[in-house]
Coordinates of N, CA, C and O in Angstrom, one line a residue:
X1 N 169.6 32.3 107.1 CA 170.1 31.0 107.4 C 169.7 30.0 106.3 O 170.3 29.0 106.1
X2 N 168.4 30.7 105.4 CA 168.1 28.9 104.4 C 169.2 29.2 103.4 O 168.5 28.9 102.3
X3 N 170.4 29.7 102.9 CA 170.6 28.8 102.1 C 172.3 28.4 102.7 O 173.1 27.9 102.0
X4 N 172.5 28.7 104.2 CA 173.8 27.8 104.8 C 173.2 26.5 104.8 O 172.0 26.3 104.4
X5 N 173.9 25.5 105.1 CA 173.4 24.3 105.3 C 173.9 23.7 106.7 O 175.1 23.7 106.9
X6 N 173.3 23.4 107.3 CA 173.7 23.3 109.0 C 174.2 21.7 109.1 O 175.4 21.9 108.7
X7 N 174.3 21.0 109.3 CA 174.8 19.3 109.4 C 173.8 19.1 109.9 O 173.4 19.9 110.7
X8 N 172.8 17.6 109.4 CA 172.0 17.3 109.6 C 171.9 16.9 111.3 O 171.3 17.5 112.1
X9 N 172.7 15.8 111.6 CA 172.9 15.7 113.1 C 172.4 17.1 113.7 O 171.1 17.2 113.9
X10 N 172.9 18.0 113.9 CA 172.6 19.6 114.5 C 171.3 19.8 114.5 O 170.7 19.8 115.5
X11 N 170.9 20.0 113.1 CA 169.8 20.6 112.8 C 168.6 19.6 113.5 O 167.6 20.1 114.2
X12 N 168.9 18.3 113.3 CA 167.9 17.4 114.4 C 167.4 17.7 115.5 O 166.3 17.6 116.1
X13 N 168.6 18.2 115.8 CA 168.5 18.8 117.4 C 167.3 20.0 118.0 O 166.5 20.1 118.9
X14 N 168.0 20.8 116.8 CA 167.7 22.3 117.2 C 166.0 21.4 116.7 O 165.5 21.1 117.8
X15 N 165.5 21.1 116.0 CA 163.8 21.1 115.4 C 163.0 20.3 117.0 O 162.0 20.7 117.7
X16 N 163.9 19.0 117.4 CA 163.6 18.7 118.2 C 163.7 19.6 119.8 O 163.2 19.5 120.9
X17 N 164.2 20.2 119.5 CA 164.4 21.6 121.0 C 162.9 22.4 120.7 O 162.1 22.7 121.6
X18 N 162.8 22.8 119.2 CA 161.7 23.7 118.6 C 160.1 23.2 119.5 O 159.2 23.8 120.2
X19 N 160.3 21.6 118.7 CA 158.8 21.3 119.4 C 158.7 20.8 120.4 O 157.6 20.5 120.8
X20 N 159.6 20.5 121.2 CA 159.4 20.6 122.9 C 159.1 21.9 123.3 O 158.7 21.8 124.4
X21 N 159.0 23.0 122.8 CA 159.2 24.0 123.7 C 157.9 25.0 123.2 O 157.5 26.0 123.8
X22 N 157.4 24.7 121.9 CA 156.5 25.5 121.2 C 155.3 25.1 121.6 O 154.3 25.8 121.5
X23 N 155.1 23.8 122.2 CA 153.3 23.5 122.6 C 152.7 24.3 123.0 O 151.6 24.4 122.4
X24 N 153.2 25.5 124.5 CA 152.6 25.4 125.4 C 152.0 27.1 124.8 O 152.6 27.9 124.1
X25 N 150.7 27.2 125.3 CA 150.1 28.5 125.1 C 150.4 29.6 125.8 O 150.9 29.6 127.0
X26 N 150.0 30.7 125.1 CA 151.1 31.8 126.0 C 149.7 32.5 127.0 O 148.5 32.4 126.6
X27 N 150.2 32.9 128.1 CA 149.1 33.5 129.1 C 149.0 34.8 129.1 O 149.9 35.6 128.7
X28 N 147.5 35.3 129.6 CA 147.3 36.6 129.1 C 146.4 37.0 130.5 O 145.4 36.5 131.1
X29 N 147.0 38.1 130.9 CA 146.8 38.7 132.0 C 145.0 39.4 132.1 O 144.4 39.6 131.0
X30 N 144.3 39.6 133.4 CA 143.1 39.9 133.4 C 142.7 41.1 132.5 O 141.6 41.0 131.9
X31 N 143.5 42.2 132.4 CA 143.1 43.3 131.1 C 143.8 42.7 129.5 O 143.8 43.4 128.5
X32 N 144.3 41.1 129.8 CA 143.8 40.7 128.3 C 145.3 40.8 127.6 O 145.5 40.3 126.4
X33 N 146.5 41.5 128.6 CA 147.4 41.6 128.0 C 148.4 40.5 128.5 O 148.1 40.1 129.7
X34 N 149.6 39.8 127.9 CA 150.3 39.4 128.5 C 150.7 40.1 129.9 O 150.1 41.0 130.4
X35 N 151.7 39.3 130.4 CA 152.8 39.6 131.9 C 153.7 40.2 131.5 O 153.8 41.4 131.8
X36 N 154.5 39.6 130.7 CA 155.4 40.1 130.7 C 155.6 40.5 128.8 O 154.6 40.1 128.1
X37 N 156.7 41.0 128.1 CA 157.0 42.0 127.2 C 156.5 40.0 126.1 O 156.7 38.8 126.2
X38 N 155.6 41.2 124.9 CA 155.2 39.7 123.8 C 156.3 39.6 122.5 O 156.1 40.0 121.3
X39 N 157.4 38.9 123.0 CA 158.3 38.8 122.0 C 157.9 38.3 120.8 O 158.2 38.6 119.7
X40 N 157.0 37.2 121.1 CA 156.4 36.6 119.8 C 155.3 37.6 118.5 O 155.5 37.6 117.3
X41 N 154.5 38.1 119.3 CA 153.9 39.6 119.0 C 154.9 40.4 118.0 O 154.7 40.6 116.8
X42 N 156.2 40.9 118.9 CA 156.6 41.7 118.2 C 157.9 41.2 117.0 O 158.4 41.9 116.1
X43 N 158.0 39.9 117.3 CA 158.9 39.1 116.2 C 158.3 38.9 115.1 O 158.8 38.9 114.0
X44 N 156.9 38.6 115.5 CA 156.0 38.9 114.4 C 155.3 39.9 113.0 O 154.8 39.9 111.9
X45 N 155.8 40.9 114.3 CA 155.2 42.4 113.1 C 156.4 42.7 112.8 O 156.4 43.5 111.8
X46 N 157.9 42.4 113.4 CA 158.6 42.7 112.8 C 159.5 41.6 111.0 O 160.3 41.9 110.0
X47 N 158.8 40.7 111.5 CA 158.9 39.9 110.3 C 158.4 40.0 108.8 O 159.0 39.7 107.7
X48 N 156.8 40.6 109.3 CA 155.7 41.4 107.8 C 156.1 42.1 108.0 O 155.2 42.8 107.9
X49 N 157.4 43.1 108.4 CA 157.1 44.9 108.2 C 159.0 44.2 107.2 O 159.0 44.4 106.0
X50 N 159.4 43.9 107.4 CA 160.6 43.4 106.8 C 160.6 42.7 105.4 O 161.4 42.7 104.5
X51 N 159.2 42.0 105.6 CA 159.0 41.2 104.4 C 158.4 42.0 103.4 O 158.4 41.5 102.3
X52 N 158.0 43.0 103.4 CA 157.6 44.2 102.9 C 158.5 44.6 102.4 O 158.7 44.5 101.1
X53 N 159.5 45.2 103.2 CA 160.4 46.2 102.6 C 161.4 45.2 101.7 O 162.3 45.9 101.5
X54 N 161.6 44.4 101.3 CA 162.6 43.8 101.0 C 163.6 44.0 100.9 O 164.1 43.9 99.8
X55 N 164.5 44.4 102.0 CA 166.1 45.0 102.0 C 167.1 43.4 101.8 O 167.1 42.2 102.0
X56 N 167.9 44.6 101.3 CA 169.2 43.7 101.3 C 170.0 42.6 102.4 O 169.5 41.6 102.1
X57 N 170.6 42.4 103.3 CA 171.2 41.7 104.4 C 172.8 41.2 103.9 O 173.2 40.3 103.2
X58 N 173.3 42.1 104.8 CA 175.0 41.6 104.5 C 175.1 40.1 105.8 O 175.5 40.2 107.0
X59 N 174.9 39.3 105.3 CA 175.0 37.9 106.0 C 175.7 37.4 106.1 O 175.8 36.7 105.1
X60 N 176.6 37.2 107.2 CA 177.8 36.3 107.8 C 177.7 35.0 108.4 O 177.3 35.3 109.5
X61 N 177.8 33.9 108.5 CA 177.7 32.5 108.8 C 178.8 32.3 109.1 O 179.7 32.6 108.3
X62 N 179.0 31.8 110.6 CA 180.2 31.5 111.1 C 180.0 29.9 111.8 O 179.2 29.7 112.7
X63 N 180.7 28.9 111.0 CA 179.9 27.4 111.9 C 181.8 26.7 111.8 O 182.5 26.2 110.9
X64 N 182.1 27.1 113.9 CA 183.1 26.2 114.0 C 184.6 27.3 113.4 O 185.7 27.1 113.0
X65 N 183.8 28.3 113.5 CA 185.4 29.2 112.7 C 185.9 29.7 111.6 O 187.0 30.3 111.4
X66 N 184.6 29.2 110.6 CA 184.8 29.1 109.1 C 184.2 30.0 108.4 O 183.3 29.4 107.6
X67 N 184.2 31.3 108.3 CA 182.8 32.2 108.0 C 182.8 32.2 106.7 O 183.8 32.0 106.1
X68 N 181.7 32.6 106.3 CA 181.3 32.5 105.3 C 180.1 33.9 104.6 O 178.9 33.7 104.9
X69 N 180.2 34.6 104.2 CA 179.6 35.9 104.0 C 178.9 36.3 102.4 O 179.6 36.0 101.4
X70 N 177.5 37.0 102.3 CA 177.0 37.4 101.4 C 176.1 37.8 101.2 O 175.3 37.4 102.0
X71 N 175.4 38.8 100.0 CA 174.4 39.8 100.3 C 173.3 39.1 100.0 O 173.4 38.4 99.1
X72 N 171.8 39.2 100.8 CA 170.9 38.2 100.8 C 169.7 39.2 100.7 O 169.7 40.3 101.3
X73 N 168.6 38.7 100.0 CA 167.8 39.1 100.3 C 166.7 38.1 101.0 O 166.3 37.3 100.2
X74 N 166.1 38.1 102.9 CA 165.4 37.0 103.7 C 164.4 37.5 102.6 O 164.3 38.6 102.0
X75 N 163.4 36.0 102.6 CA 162.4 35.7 101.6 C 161.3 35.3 102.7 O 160.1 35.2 102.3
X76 N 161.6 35.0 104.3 CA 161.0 34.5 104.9 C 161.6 34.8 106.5 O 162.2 34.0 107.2
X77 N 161.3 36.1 106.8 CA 161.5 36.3 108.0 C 161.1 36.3 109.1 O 161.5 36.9 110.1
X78 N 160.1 35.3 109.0 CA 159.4 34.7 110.4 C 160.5 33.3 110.6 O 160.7 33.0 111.8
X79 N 161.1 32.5 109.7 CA 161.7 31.5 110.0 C 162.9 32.3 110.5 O 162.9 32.3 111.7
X80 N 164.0 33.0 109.8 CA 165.3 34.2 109.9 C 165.2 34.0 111.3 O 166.1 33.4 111.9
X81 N 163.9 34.8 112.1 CA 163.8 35.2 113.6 C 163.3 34.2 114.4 O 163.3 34.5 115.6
X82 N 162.7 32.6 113.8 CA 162.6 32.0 115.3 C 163.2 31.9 116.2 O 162.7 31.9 117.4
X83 N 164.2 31.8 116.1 CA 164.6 31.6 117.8 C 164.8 33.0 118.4 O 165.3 32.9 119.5
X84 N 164.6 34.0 117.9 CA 163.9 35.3 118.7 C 162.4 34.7 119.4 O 162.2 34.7 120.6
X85 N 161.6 34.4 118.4 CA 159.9 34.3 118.9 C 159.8 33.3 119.6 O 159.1 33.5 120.6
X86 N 160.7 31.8 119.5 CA 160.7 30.8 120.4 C 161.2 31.3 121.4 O 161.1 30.3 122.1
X87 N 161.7 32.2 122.2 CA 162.2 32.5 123.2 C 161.3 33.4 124.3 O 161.5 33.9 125.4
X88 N 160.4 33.4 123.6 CA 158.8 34.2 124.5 C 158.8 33.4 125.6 O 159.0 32.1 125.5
X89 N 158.6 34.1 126.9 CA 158.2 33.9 128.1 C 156.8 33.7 128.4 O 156.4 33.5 129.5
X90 N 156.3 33.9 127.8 CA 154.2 34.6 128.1 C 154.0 32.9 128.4 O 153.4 32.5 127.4
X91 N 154.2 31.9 129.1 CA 153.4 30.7 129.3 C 152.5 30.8 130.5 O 152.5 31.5 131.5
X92 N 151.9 30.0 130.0 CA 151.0 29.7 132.0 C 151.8 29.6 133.0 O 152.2 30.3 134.0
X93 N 152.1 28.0 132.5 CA 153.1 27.3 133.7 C 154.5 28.5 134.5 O 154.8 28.4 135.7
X94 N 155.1 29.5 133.6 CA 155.5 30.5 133.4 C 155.2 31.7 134.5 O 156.0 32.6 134.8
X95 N 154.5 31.7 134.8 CA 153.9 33.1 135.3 C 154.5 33.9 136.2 O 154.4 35.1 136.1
X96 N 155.3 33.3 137.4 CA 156.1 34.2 138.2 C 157.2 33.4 138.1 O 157.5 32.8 139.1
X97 N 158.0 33.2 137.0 CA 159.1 32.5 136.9 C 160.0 34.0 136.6 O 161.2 34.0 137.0
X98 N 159.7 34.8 136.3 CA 161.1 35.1 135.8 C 160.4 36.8 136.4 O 159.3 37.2 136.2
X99 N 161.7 37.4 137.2 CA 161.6 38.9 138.0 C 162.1 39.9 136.9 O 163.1 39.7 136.2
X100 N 161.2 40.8 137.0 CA 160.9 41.6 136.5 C 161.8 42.7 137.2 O 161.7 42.9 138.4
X101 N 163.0 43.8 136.0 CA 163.3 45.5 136.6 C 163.1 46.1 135.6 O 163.6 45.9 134.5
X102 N 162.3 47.2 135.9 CA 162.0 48.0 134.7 C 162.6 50.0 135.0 O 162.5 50.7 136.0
X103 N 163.0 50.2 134.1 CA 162.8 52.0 134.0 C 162.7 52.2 132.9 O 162.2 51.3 132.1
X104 N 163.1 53.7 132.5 CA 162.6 54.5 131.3 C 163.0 53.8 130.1 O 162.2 53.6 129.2
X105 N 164.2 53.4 130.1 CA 164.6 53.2 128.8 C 165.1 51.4 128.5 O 165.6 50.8 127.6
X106 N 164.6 51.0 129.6 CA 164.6 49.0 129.6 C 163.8 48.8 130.5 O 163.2 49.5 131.2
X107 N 163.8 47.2 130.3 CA 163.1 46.1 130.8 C 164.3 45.4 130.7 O 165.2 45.4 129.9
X108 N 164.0 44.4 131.9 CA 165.1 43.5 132.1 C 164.0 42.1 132.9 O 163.2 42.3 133.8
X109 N 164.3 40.9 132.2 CA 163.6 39.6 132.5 C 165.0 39.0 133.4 O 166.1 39.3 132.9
X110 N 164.9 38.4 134.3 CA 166.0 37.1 134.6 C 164.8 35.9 135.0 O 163.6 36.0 135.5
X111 N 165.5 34.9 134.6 CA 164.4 33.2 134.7 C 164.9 33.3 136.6 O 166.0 33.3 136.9
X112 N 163.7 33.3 137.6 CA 163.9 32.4 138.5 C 164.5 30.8 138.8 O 165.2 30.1 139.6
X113 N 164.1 30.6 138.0 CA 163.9 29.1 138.0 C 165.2 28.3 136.6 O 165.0 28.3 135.4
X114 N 165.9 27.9 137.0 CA 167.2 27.5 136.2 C 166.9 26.6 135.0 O 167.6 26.4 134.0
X115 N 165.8 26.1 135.3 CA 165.4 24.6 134.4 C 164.8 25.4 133.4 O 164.4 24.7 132.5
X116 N 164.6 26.8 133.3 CA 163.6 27.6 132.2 C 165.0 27.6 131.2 O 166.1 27.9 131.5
X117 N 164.4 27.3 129.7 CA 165.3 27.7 128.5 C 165.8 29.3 128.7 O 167.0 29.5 128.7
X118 N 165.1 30.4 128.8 CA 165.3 30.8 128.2 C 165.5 31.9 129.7 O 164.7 32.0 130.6
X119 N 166.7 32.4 129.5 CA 167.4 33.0 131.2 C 167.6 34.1 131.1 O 168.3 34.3 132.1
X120 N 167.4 35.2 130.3 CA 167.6 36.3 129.9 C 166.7 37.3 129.0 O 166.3 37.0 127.9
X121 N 166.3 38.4 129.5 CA 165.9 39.1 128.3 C 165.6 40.3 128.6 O 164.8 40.7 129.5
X122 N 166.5 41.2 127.7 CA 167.2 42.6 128.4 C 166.2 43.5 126.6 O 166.5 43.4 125.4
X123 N 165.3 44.2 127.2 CA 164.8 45.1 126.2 C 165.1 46.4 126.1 O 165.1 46.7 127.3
X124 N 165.3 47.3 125.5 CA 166.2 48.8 125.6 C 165.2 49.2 124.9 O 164.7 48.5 124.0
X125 N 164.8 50.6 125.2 CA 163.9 51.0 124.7 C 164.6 53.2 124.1 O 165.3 54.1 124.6
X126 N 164.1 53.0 123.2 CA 163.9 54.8 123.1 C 162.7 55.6 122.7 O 162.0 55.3 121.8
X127 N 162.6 56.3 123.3 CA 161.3 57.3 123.1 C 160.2 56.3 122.8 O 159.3 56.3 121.9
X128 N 160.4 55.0 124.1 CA 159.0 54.3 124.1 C 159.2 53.1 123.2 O 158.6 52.1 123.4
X129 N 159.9 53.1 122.3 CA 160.5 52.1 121.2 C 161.2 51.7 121.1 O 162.3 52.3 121.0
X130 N 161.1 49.5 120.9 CA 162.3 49.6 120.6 C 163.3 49.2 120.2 O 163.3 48.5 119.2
X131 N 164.6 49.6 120.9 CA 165.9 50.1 119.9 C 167.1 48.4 120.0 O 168.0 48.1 119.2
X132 N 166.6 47.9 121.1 CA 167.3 47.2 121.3 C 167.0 45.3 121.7 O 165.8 45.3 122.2
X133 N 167.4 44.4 121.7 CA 166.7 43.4 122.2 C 167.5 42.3 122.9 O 167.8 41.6 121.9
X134 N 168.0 41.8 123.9 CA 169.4 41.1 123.9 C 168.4 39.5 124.4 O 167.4 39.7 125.1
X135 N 168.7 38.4 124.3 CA 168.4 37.0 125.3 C 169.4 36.0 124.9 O 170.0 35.6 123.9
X136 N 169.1 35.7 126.4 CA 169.9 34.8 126.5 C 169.5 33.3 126.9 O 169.0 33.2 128.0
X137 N 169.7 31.7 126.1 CA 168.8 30.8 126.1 C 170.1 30.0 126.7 O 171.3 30.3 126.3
X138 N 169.8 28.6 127.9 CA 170.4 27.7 127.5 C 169.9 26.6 128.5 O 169.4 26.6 129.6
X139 N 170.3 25.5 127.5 CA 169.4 24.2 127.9 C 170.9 23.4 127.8 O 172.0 23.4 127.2
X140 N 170.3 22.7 128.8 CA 171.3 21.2 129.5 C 170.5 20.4 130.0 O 169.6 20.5 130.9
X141 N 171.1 19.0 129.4 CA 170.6 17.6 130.0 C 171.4 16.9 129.8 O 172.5 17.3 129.5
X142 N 171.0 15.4 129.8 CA 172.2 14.3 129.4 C 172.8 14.3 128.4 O 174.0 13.8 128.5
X143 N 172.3 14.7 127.0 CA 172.7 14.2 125.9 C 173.8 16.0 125.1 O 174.9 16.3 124.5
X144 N 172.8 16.7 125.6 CA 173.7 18.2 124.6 C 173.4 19.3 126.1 O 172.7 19.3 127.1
X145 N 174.5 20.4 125.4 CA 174.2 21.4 126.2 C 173.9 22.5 125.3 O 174.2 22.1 124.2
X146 N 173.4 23.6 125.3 CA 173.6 24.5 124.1 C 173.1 26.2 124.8 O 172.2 26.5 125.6
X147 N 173.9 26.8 124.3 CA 173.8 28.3 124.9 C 173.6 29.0 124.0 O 174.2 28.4 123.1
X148 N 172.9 30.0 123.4 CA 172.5 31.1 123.1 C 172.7 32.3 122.8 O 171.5 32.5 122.8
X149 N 173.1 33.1 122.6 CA 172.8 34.6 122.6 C 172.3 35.3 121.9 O 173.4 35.5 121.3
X150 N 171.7 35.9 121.5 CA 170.4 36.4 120.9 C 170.7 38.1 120.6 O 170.7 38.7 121.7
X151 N 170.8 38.9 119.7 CA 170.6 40.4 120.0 C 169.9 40.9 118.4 O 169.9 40.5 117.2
X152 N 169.4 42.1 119.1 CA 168.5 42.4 117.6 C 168.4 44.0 117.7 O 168.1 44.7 118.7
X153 N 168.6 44.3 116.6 CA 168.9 46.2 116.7 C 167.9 46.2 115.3 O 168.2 45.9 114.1
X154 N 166.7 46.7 115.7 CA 165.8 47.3 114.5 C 166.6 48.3 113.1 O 167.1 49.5 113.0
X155 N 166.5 47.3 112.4 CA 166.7 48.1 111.1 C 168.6 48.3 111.0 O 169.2 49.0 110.2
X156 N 169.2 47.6 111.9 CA 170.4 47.6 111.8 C 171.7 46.7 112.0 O 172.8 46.9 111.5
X157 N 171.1 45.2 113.2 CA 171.6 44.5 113.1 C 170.8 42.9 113.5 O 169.8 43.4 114.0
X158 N 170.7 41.8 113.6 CA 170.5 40.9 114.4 C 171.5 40.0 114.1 O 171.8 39.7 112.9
X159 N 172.4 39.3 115.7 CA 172.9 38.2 115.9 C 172.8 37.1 116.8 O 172.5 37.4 117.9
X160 N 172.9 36.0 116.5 CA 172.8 35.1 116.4 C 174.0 33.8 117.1 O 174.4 32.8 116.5
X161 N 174.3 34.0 118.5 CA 175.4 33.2 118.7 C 174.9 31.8 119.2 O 174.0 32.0 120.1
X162 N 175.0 30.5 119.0 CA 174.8 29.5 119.8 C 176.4 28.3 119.7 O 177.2 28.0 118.8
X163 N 176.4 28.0 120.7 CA 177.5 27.3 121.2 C 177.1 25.8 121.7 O 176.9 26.0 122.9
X164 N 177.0 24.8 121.6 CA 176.7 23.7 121.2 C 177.3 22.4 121.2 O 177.9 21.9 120.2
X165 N 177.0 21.6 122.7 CA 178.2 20.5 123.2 C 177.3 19.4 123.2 O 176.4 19.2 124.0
X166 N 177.6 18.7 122.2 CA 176.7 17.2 122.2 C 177.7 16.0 122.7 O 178.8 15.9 122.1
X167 N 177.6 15.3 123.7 CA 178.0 13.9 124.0 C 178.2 12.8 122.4 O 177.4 12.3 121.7
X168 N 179.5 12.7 122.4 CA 179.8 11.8 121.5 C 180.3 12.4 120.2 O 181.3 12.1 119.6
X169 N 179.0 13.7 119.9 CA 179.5 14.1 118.8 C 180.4 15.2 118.9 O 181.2 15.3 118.0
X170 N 180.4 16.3 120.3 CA 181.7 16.7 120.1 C 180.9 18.4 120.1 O 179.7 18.6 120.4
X171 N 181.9 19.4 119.9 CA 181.2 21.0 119.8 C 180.9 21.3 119.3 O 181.1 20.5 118.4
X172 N 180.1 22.4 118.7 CA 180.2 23.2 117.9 C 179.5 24.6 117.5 O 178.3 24.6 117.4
X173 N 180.1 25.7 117.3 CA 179.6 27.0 117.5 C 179.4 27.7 116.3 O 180.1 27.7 115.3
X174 N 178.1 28.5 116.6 CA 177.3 29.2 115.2 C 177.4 30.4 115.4 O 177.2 30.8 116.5
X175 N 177.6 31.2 114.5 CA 177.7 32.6 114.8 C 176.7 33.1 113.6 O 177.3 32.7 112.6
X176 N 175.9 33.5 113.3 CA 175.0 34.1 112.3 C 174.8 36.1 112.6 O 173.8 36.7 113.1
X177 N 175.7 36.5 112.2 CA 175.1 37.9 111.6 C 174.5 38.5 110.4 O 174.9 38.2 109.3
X178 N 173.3 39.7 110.8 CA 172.9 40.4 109.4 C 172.6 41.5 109.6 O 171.8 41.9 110.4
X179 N 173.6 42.4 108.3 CA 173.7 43.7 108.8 C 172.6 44.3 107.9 O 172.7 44.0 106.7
X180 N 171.5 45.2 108.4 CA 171.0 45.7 107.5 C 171.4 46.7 106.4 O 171.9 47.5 107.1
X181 N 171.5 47.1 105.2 CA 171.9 47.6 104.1 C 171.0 48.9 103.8 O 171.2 49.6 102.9

C-alpha cells in the first residue's frame, strides 16, 4: 500500500480508527497463553519471515473501480499487514465476547457483542498449520460506516477489501490485492 496514495480525508480516518482501538492490552490466560488464536503474534512472525525473504508481490490497488497494478517488492511488512494485527481479539475487556467452534482443520471466532470492531475470524488450518485466514471488521457510528474483509493465504495471497460510507463525503471502496510471485 505505501506507494498508492489514499486521499487524505480517508486516510484520517482509518489512523484515527488505528488509535482508538490499539490502546488496550491483550489478555493472557492462567498457563500464560492467550484465549483465543494471537493474530498479532502470528502477523508478526509472519511479517520478519517475509521481510527476509524479499519476494516479489504482484499488487493490485483498486480505490472506487479504478485499479491500478504492479510488481513490488513490501519493504515493510508489519505496516502491509496491520489491519490483519489490529484485528486481534486477545483484550481484557474482550474475554467472553466472541464464541468459539473449533475442529481439525479451523477455528471459527463470531463477536457476541455487535459493538465489537472486529466480527469475524475464520482460521483454516492444515496439518496443524496455517493455510488460511479470513476476518471480518465493521464499525458504525454517526459520522462513517466502514466494512472489512480481510483474507490471507501464506505464501500465496493476501486481500484486502474495505468499503467505506462517510456522511457528507460520500463512498468509497478499496480493494488491495498481493499475489505472491
Amino acid at each position: 500500500m505505501y506507494w498508492y496514495k489514499i486521499p487524505a480525508r480517508n486516510l484520517t480516518l482509518m489512523v484515527c480508527s488505528c488509535l482508538l482501538f490499539s490502546n488496550c492490552k491483550p489478555v493472557v490466560s492462567h498457563d500464560g497463553r492467550p484465549p483465543y488464536f494471537d493474530l498479532k503474534a502470528y502477523f508478526t512472525a509472519e511479517a520478519q519471515r517475509l521481510g527476509k525473504q524479499q519476494r516479489l508481490i504482484l499488487k493490485t490497488v483498486n480505490y472506487n473501480n479504478q485499479p491500478e497494478e504492479k510488481d513490488v517488492a513490501i519493504k515493510n511488512w508489519q505496516r502491509e499487514l496491520a489491519l490483519f494485527t489490529e484485528s486481534d481479539i486477545n483484550k481484557p475487556s474482550w474475554r467472553d465476547s466472541y464464541k468459539k467452534t473449533a475442529n481439525n482443520d479451523s477455528i471459527v471466532y463470531r463477536a457476541v457483542d455487535t459493538n465489537l470492531n472486529t466480527r469475524y475470524i475464520s482460521i483454516h488450518l492444515k496439518a496443524k498449520q496455517v493455510s488460511g485466514i479470513r476476518i471480518v471488521n465493521f464499525t458504525k457510528n454517526l459520522l462513517y460506516q466502514t466494512k472489512e474483509n480481510l483474507s490471507y493465504y501464506p505464501d500465496s495471497l493476501y486481500k484486502i477489501e474495505k468499503h467505506q460510507s462517510v456522511k457528507i463525503l460520500g463512498a468509497n471502496n478499496y480493494e488491495i490485492t498481493g499475489k505472491f510471485k
